[in-house]
PDB file of C-alpha atoms and ligand atoms in Angstrom:
ATOM      1  CA  UNK A   1       8.207 -26.083-148.904  1.00 59.00           C
ATOM      2  CA  UNK A   2       5.777 -25.121-146.146  1.00 70.00           C
ATOM      3  CA  UNK A   3       2.971 -27.431-145.029  1.00 71.00           C
ATOM      4  CA  UNK A   4      -0.600 -26.159-144.816  1.00 71.00           C
ATOM      5  CA  UNK A   5      -2.721 -27.657-142.025  1.00 71.00           C
ATOM      6  CA  UNK A   6      -6.364 -27.601-143.079  1.00 72.00           C
ATOM      7  CA  UNK A   7      -7.555 -27.434-139.463  1.00 74.00           C
ATOM      8  CA  UNK A   8      -5.716 -24.112-139.136  1.00 80.00           C
ATOM      9  CA  UNK A   9      -7.295 -22.526-142.217  1.00 91.00           C
ATOM     10  CA  UNK A  10     -10.398 -20.363-142.320  1.00 93.00           C
ATOM     11  CA  UNK A  11     -12.598 -21.269-145.310  1.00 93.00           C
ATOM     12  CA  UNK A  12     -14.635 -18.085-144.798  1.00 96.00           C
ATOM     13  CA  UNK A  13     -11.645 -15.784-145.216  1.00 96.00           C
ATOM     14  CA  UNK A  14     -12.013 -15.454-148.995  1.00 96.00           C
ATOM     15  CA  UNK A  15     -15.711 -14.603-148.574  1.00 96.00           C
ATOM     16  CA  UNK A  16     -14.909 -12.041-145.878  1.00 96.00           C
ATOM     17  CA  UNK A  17     -12.458 -10.335-148.254  1.00 97.00           C
ATOM     18  CA  UNK A  18     -14.681 -10.684-151.338  1.00 96.00           C
ATOM     19  CA  UNK A  19     -17.710  -9.251-149.523  1.00 96.00           C
ATOM     20  CA  UNK A  20     -15.909  -6.029-148.662  1.00 94.00           C
ATOM     21  CA  UNK A  21     -15.905  -3.094-151.066  1.00 91.00           C
ATOM     22  CA  UNK A  22     -12.865  -3.570-153.325  1.00 90.00           C
ATOM     23  CA  UNK A  23     -12.394  -7.229-152.480  1.00 93.00           C
ATOM     24  CA  UNK A  24     -14.906  -8.793-154.871  1.00 93.00           C
ATOM     25  CA  UNK A  25     -12.565  -9.059-157.899  1.00 93.00           C
ATOM     26  CA  UNK A  26     -10.394 -11.532-155.999  1.00 93.00           C
ATOM     27  CA  UNK A  27     -12.630 -14.452-157.006  1.00 91.00           C
ATOM     28  CA  UNK A  28     -11.753 -14.075-160.701  1.00 94.00           C
ATOM     29  CA  UNK A  29      -8.023 -14.828-160.235  1.00 95.00           C
ATOM     30  CA  UNK A  30      -6.862 -17.909-162.139  1.00 95.00           C
ATOM     31  CA  UNK A  31      -3.254 -17.723-160.924  1.00 95.00           C
ATOM     32  CA  UNK A  32      -1.596 -16.815-164.235  1.00 96.00           C
ATOM     33  CA  UNK A  33       1.134 -14.809-162.475  1.00 96.00           C
ATOM     34  CA  UNK A  34       1.108 -11.790-164.821  1.00 97.00           C
ATOM     35  CA  UNK A  35       0.744  -9.517-161.764  1.00 97.00           C
ATOM     36  CA  UNK A  36       3.811 -10.993-160.103  1.00 97.00           C
ATOM     37  CA  UNK A  37       5.876 -10.599-163.279  1.00 96.00           C
ATOM     38  CA  UNK A  38       4.959  -6.917-163.567  1.00 96.00           C
ATOM     39  CA  UNK A  39       5.123  -5.886-159.901  1.00 97.00           C
ATOM     40  CA  UNK A  40       7.911  -3.380-159.121  1.00 95.00           C
ATOM     41  CA  UNK A  41       8.043  -4.461-155.467  1.00 95.00           C
ATOM     42  CA  UNK A  42       8.619  -8.099-156.458  1.00 95.00           C
ATOM     43  CA  UNK A  43      11.605  -6.790-158.441  1.00 91.00           C
ATOM     44  CA  UNK A  44      13.328  -5.608-155.257  1.00 93.00           C
ATOM     45  CA  UNK A  45      11.857  -7.990-152.687  1.00 94.00           C
ATOM     46  CA  UNK A  46      11.602 -11.591-153.866  1.00 93.00           C
ATOM     47  CA  UNK A  47       9.362 -12.510-150.915  1.00 95.00           C
ATOM     48  CA  UNK A  48       6.545 -10.257-152.127  1.00 96.00           C
ATOM     49  CA  UNK A  49       4.277 -11.993-154.619  1.00 97.00           C
ATOM     50  CA  UNK A  50       0.729 -10.787-155.388  1.00 97.00           C
ATOM     51  CA  UNK A  51      -0.299 -14.089-156.961  1.00 97.00           C
ATOM     52  CA  UNK A  52       0.853 -15.957-153.847  1.00 96.00           C
ATOM     53  CA  UNK A  53      -1.017 -13.572-151.542  1.00 97.00           C
ATOM     54  CA  UNK A  54      -4.221 -14.209-153.509  1.00 96.00           C
ATOM     55  CA  UNK A  55      -3.684 -17.995-153.291  1.00 95.00           C
ATOM     56  CA  UNK A  56      -3.154 -17.659-149.539  1.00 95.00           C
ATOM     57  CA  UNK A  57      -6.472 -15.806-149.214  1.00 96.00           C
ATOM     58  CA  UNK A  58      -8.262 -18.444-151.294  1.00 95.00           C
ATOM     59  CA  UNK A  59      -6.716 -21.208-149.160  1.00 94.00           C
ATOM     60  CA  UNK A  60      -8.005 -19.547-145.986  1.00 96.00           C
ATOM     61  CA  UNK A  61      -4.644 -18.619-144.450  1.00 96.00           C
ATOM     62  CA  UNK A  62      -6.183 -15.699-142.612  1.00 96.00           C
ATOM     63  CA  UNK A  63      -3.817 -15.338-139.671  1.00 95.00           C
ATOM     64  CA  UNK A  64      -0.758 -15.800-141.853  1.00 95.00           C
ATOM     65  CA  UNK A  65      -1.881 -13.161-144.358  1.00 96.00           C
ATOM     66  CA  UNK A  66      -3.164 -10.556-141.908  1.00 97.00           C
ATOM     67  CA  UNK A  67      -0.176 -10.813-139.582  1.00 96.00           C
ATOM     68  CA  UNK A  68       2.358 -10.687-142.423  1.00 96.00           C
ATOM     69  CA  UNK A  69       4.506  -7.610-143.073  1.00 95.00           C
ATOM     70  CA  UNK A  70       4.128  -8.389-146.781  1.00 94.00           C
ATOM     71  CA  UNK A  71       0.688  -6.765-147.012  1.00 95.00           C
ATOM     72  CA  UNK A  72       2.324  -3.426-146.186  1.00 94.00           C
ATOM     73  CA  UNK A  73       4.975  -3.649-148.930  1.00 94.00           C
ATOM     74  CA  UNK A  74       2.568  -3.058-151.841  1.00 94.00           C
ATOM     75  CA  UNK A  75       2.912   0.425-153.371  1.00 91.00           C
ATOM     76  CA  UNK A  76      -0.740   0.465-154.538  1.00 91.00           C
ATOM     77  CA  UNK A  77       0.603   1.423-157.967  1.00 92.00           C
ATOM     78  CA  UNK A  78      -1.978  -0.662-159.906  1.00 95.00           C
ATOM     79  CA  UNK A  79       0.580  -2.010-162.386  1.00 96.00           C
ATOM     80  CA  UNK A  80      -0.709  -5.520-161.636  1.00 96.00           C
ATOM     81  CA  UNK A  81      -4.289  -4.522-162.473  1.00 96.00           C
ATOM     82  CA  UNK A  82      -3.214  -3.152-165.854  1.00 96.00           C
ATOM     83  CA  UNK A  83      -1.769  -6.545-166.852  1.00 97.00           C
ATOM     84  CA  UNK A  84      -4.355  -8.780-165.187  1.00 97.00           C
ATOM     85  CA  UNK A  85      -6.445 -10.688-167.767  1.00 97.00           C
ATOM     86  CA  UNK A  86      -9.156 -11.201-165.152  1.00 96.00           C
ATOM     87  CA  UNK A  87      -9.462  -7.572-164.088  1.00 95.00           C
ATOM     88  CA  UNK A  88      -8.491  -8.345-160.497  1.00 96.00           C
ATOM     89  CA  UNK A  89      -8.014  -5.090-158.567  1.00 96.00           C
ATOM     90  CA  UNK A  90      -5.170  -6.256-156.357  1.00 96.00           C
ATOM     91  CA  UNK A  91      -4.453  -2.871-154.771  1.00 95.00           C
ATOM     92  CA  UNK A  92      -8.099  -2.709-153.663  1.00 96.00           C
ATOM     93  CA  UNK A  93      -7.831  -6.217-152.227  1.00 97.00           C
ATOM     94  CA  UNK A  94      -4.715  -4.993-150.425  1.00 96.00           C
ATOM     95  CA  UNK A  95      -6.705  -2.102-148.953  1.00 94.00           C
ATOM     96  CA  UNK A  96      -9.253  -4.599-147.614  1.00 96.00           C
ATOM     97  CA  UNK A  97      -6.498  -6.765-146.080  1.00 97.00           C
ATOM     98  CA  UNK A  98      -4.905  -3.742-144.389  1.00 95.00           C
ATOM     99  CA  UNK A  99      -8.209  -2.650-142.865  1.00 94.00           C
ATOM    100  CA  UNK A 100      -8.786  -6.204-141.623  1.00 96.00           C
ATOM    101  CA  UNK A 101      -5.263  -6.355-140.176  1.00 96.00           C
ATOM    102  CA  UNK A 102      -5.988  -3.153-138.232  1.00 95.00           C
ATOM    103  CA  UNK A 103      -9.454  -4.292-137.106  1.00 95.00           C
ATOM    104  CA  UNK A 104      -8.137  -7.672-135.960  1.00 96.00           C
ATOM    105  CA  UNK A 105      -5.396  -5.997-133.903  1.00 96.00           C
ATOM    106  CA  UNK A 106      -2.391  -7.183-135.927  1.00 96.00           C
ATOM    107  CA  UNK A 107      -1.107  -3.602-136.277  1.00 95.00           C
ATOM    108  CA  UNK A 108      -1.799  -0.265-134.647  1.00 94.00           C
ATOM    109  CA  UNK A 109      -4.548   1.811-136.341  1.00 91.00           C
ATOM    110  CA  UNK A 110      -2.046   4.677-136.624  1.00 93.00           C
ATOM    111  CA  UNK A 111       0.041   2.643-139.101  1.00 92.00           C
ATOM    112  CA  UNK A 112      -2.453   3.281-141.914  1.00 88.00           C
ATOM    113  CA  UNK A 113      -2.199   7.066-141.567  1.00 89.00           C
ATOM    114  CA  UNK A 114       1.545   7.004-141.027  1.00 92.00           C
ATOM    115  CA  UNK A 115       1.999   4.945-144.201  1.00 90.00           C
ATOM    116  CA  UNK A 116      -0.124   7.475-146.108  1.00 89.00           C
ATOM    117  CA  UNK A 117       2.152  10.256-144.819  1.00 93.00           C
ATOM    118  CA  UNK A 118       5.263   8.275-145.812  1.00 93.00           C
ATOM    119  CA  UNK A 119       3.875   7.686-149.330  1.00 90.00           C
ATOM    120  CA  UNK A 120       2.990  11.371-149.699  1.00 93.00           C
ATOM    121  CA  UNK A 121       6.461  12.421-148.524  1.00 94.00           C
ATOM    122  CA  UNK A 122       8.154  10.225-151.146  1.00 92.00           C
ATOM    123  CA  UNK A 123       5.799  11.353-153.896  1.00 92.00           C
ATOM    124  CA  UNK A 124       6.624  14.984-153.073  1.00 94.00           C
ATOM    125  CA  UNK A 125      10.328  14.125-153.032  1.00 94.00           C
ATOM    126  CA  UNK A 126      10.037  12.446-156.445  1.00 93.00           C
ATOM    127  CA  UNK A 127       8.282  15.519-157.808  1.00 94.00           C
ATOM    128  CA  UNK A 128      11.062  17.800-156.508  1.00 93.00           C
ATOM    129  CA  UNK A 129      13.734  15.504-157.962  1.00 92.00           C
ATOM    130  CA  UNK A 130      11.984  15.480-161.308  1.00 92.00           C
ATOM    131  CA  UNK A 131      11.756  19.288-161.472  1.00 91.00           C
ATOM    132  CA  UNK A 132      15.440  19.635-160.596  1.00 90.00           C
ATOM    133  CA  UNK A 133      16.564  17.042-163.158  1.00 89.00           C
ATOM    134  CA  UNK A 134      14.407  18.565-165.883  1.00 90.00           C
ATOM    135  CA  UNK A 135      16.052  21.950-165.308  1.00 87.00           C
ATOM    136  CA  UNK A 136      19.186  20.485-166.867  1.00 76.00           C
ATOM    137  CA  UNK A 137      17.590  18.020-169.249  1.00 75.00           C
ATOM    138  CA  UNK A 138      19.623  19.197-172.257  1.00 79.00           C
ATOM    139  CA  UNK A 139      22.889  18.284-170.441  1.00 78.00           C
ATOM    140  CA  UNK A 140      24.235  14.847-169.489  1.00 74.00           C
ATOM    141  CA  UNK A 141      22.930  14.037-166.003  1.00 76.00           C
ATOM    142  CA  UNK A 142      25.125  12.255-163.493  1.00 82.00           C
ATOM    143  CA  UNK A 143      24.261  12.523-159.829  1.00 83.00           C
ATOM    144  CA  UNK A 144      25.345  10.934-156.580  1.00 89.00           C
ATOM    145  CA  UNK A 145      21.853   9.832-155.560  1.00 89.00           C
ATOM    146  CA  UNK A 146      22.438  10.169-151.779  1.00 90.00           C
ATOM    147  CA  UNK A 147      23.836  13.701-152.114  1.00 90.00           C
ATOM    148  CA  UNK A 148      21.137  14.601-154.622  1.00 88.00           C
ATOM    149  CA  UNK A 149      18.371  13.493-152.249  1.00 89.00           C
ATOM    150  CA  UNK A 150      20.024  15.390-149.357  1.00 90.00           C
ATOM    151  CA  UNK A 151      19.993  18.536-151.496  1.00 90.00           C
ATOM    152  CA  UNK A 152      16.226  18.185-151.944  1.00 89.00           C
ATOM    153  CA  UNK A 153      15.344  17.835-148.247  1.00 88.00           C
TER     154      UNK A 153
HETATM  155  S1  SF4 B   1      -2.661 -11.333-163.121  1.00 69.42           S
HETATM  156 FE1  SF4 B   1      -4.757 -11.451-162.327  1.00 69.42          FE
HETATM  157  S2  SF4 B   1      -5.464 -13.521-162.790  1.00 69.42           S
HETATM  158 FE2  SF4 B   1      -3.248 -13.515-163.045  1.00 69.42          FE
HETATM  159  S3  SF4 B   1      -2.466 -14.198-161.004  1.00 69.42           S
HETATM  160 FE3  SF4 B   1      -2.504 -11.962-160.974  1.00 69.42          FE
HETATM  161  S4  SF4 B   1      -4.493 -11.435-160.084  1.00 69.42           S
HETATM  162 FE4  SF4 B   1      -4.612 -13.586-160.737  1.00 69.42          FE
HETATM  163  S1  SF4 B   2      -0.277  -2.553-156.760  1.00 69.42           S
HETATM  164 FE1  SF4 B   2       1.107  -3.627-155.340  1.00 69.42          FE
HETATM  165  S2  SF4 B   2       1.117  -5.743-156.067  1.00 69.42           S
HETATM  166 FE2  SF4 B   2       0.290  -4.490-157.733  1.00 69.42          FE
HETATM  167  S3  SF4 B   2       2.064  -4.032-159.029  1.00 69.42           S
HETATM  168 FE3  SF4 B   2       1.818  -2.317-157.597  1.00 69.42          FE
HETATM  169  S4  SF4 B   2       3.146  -2.834-155.864  1.00 69.42           S
HETATM  170 FE4  SF4 B   2       2.834  -4.724-157.035  1.00 69.42          FE
END
């Protein structure tokens, strides 16, 4: 378990996030964990936990949140918002955190655009894979994923 030192927290952090466009829904979170249970990233990376990130913001752990690689793992897929009983828009909160991380010098400004390019590349790749698989949809489909991806590039 990790200790939290109150003198190292920033009580204004949650207000800074909530006052930015997209960040306001954060205040409604009551920590039910439905987002974490539904998140596809949590399924492959146990460290990533949207509920925990929201608690960290509310606790004022500004430096820890903004300097963490975790805020870049989110796919912005909105699955968490669909299951959230409080209508928290976590992917919008994530957008606010990323902008703040850039503005506070935790990452290079070019990372935002590069990540957008990476996401677009993989979306295009998924689309190509889907078209190819659907060509043979009436037959059993077994592919070596690595070779299949190579054939699409
Ligand atoms: S599902 Fe909504 S209310 Fe529940 S922990 Fe996640 S953000 Fe908070
Ligand atoms: S938007 Fe991010 S946190 Fe929410 S379910 Fe998708 S990957 Fe997980």
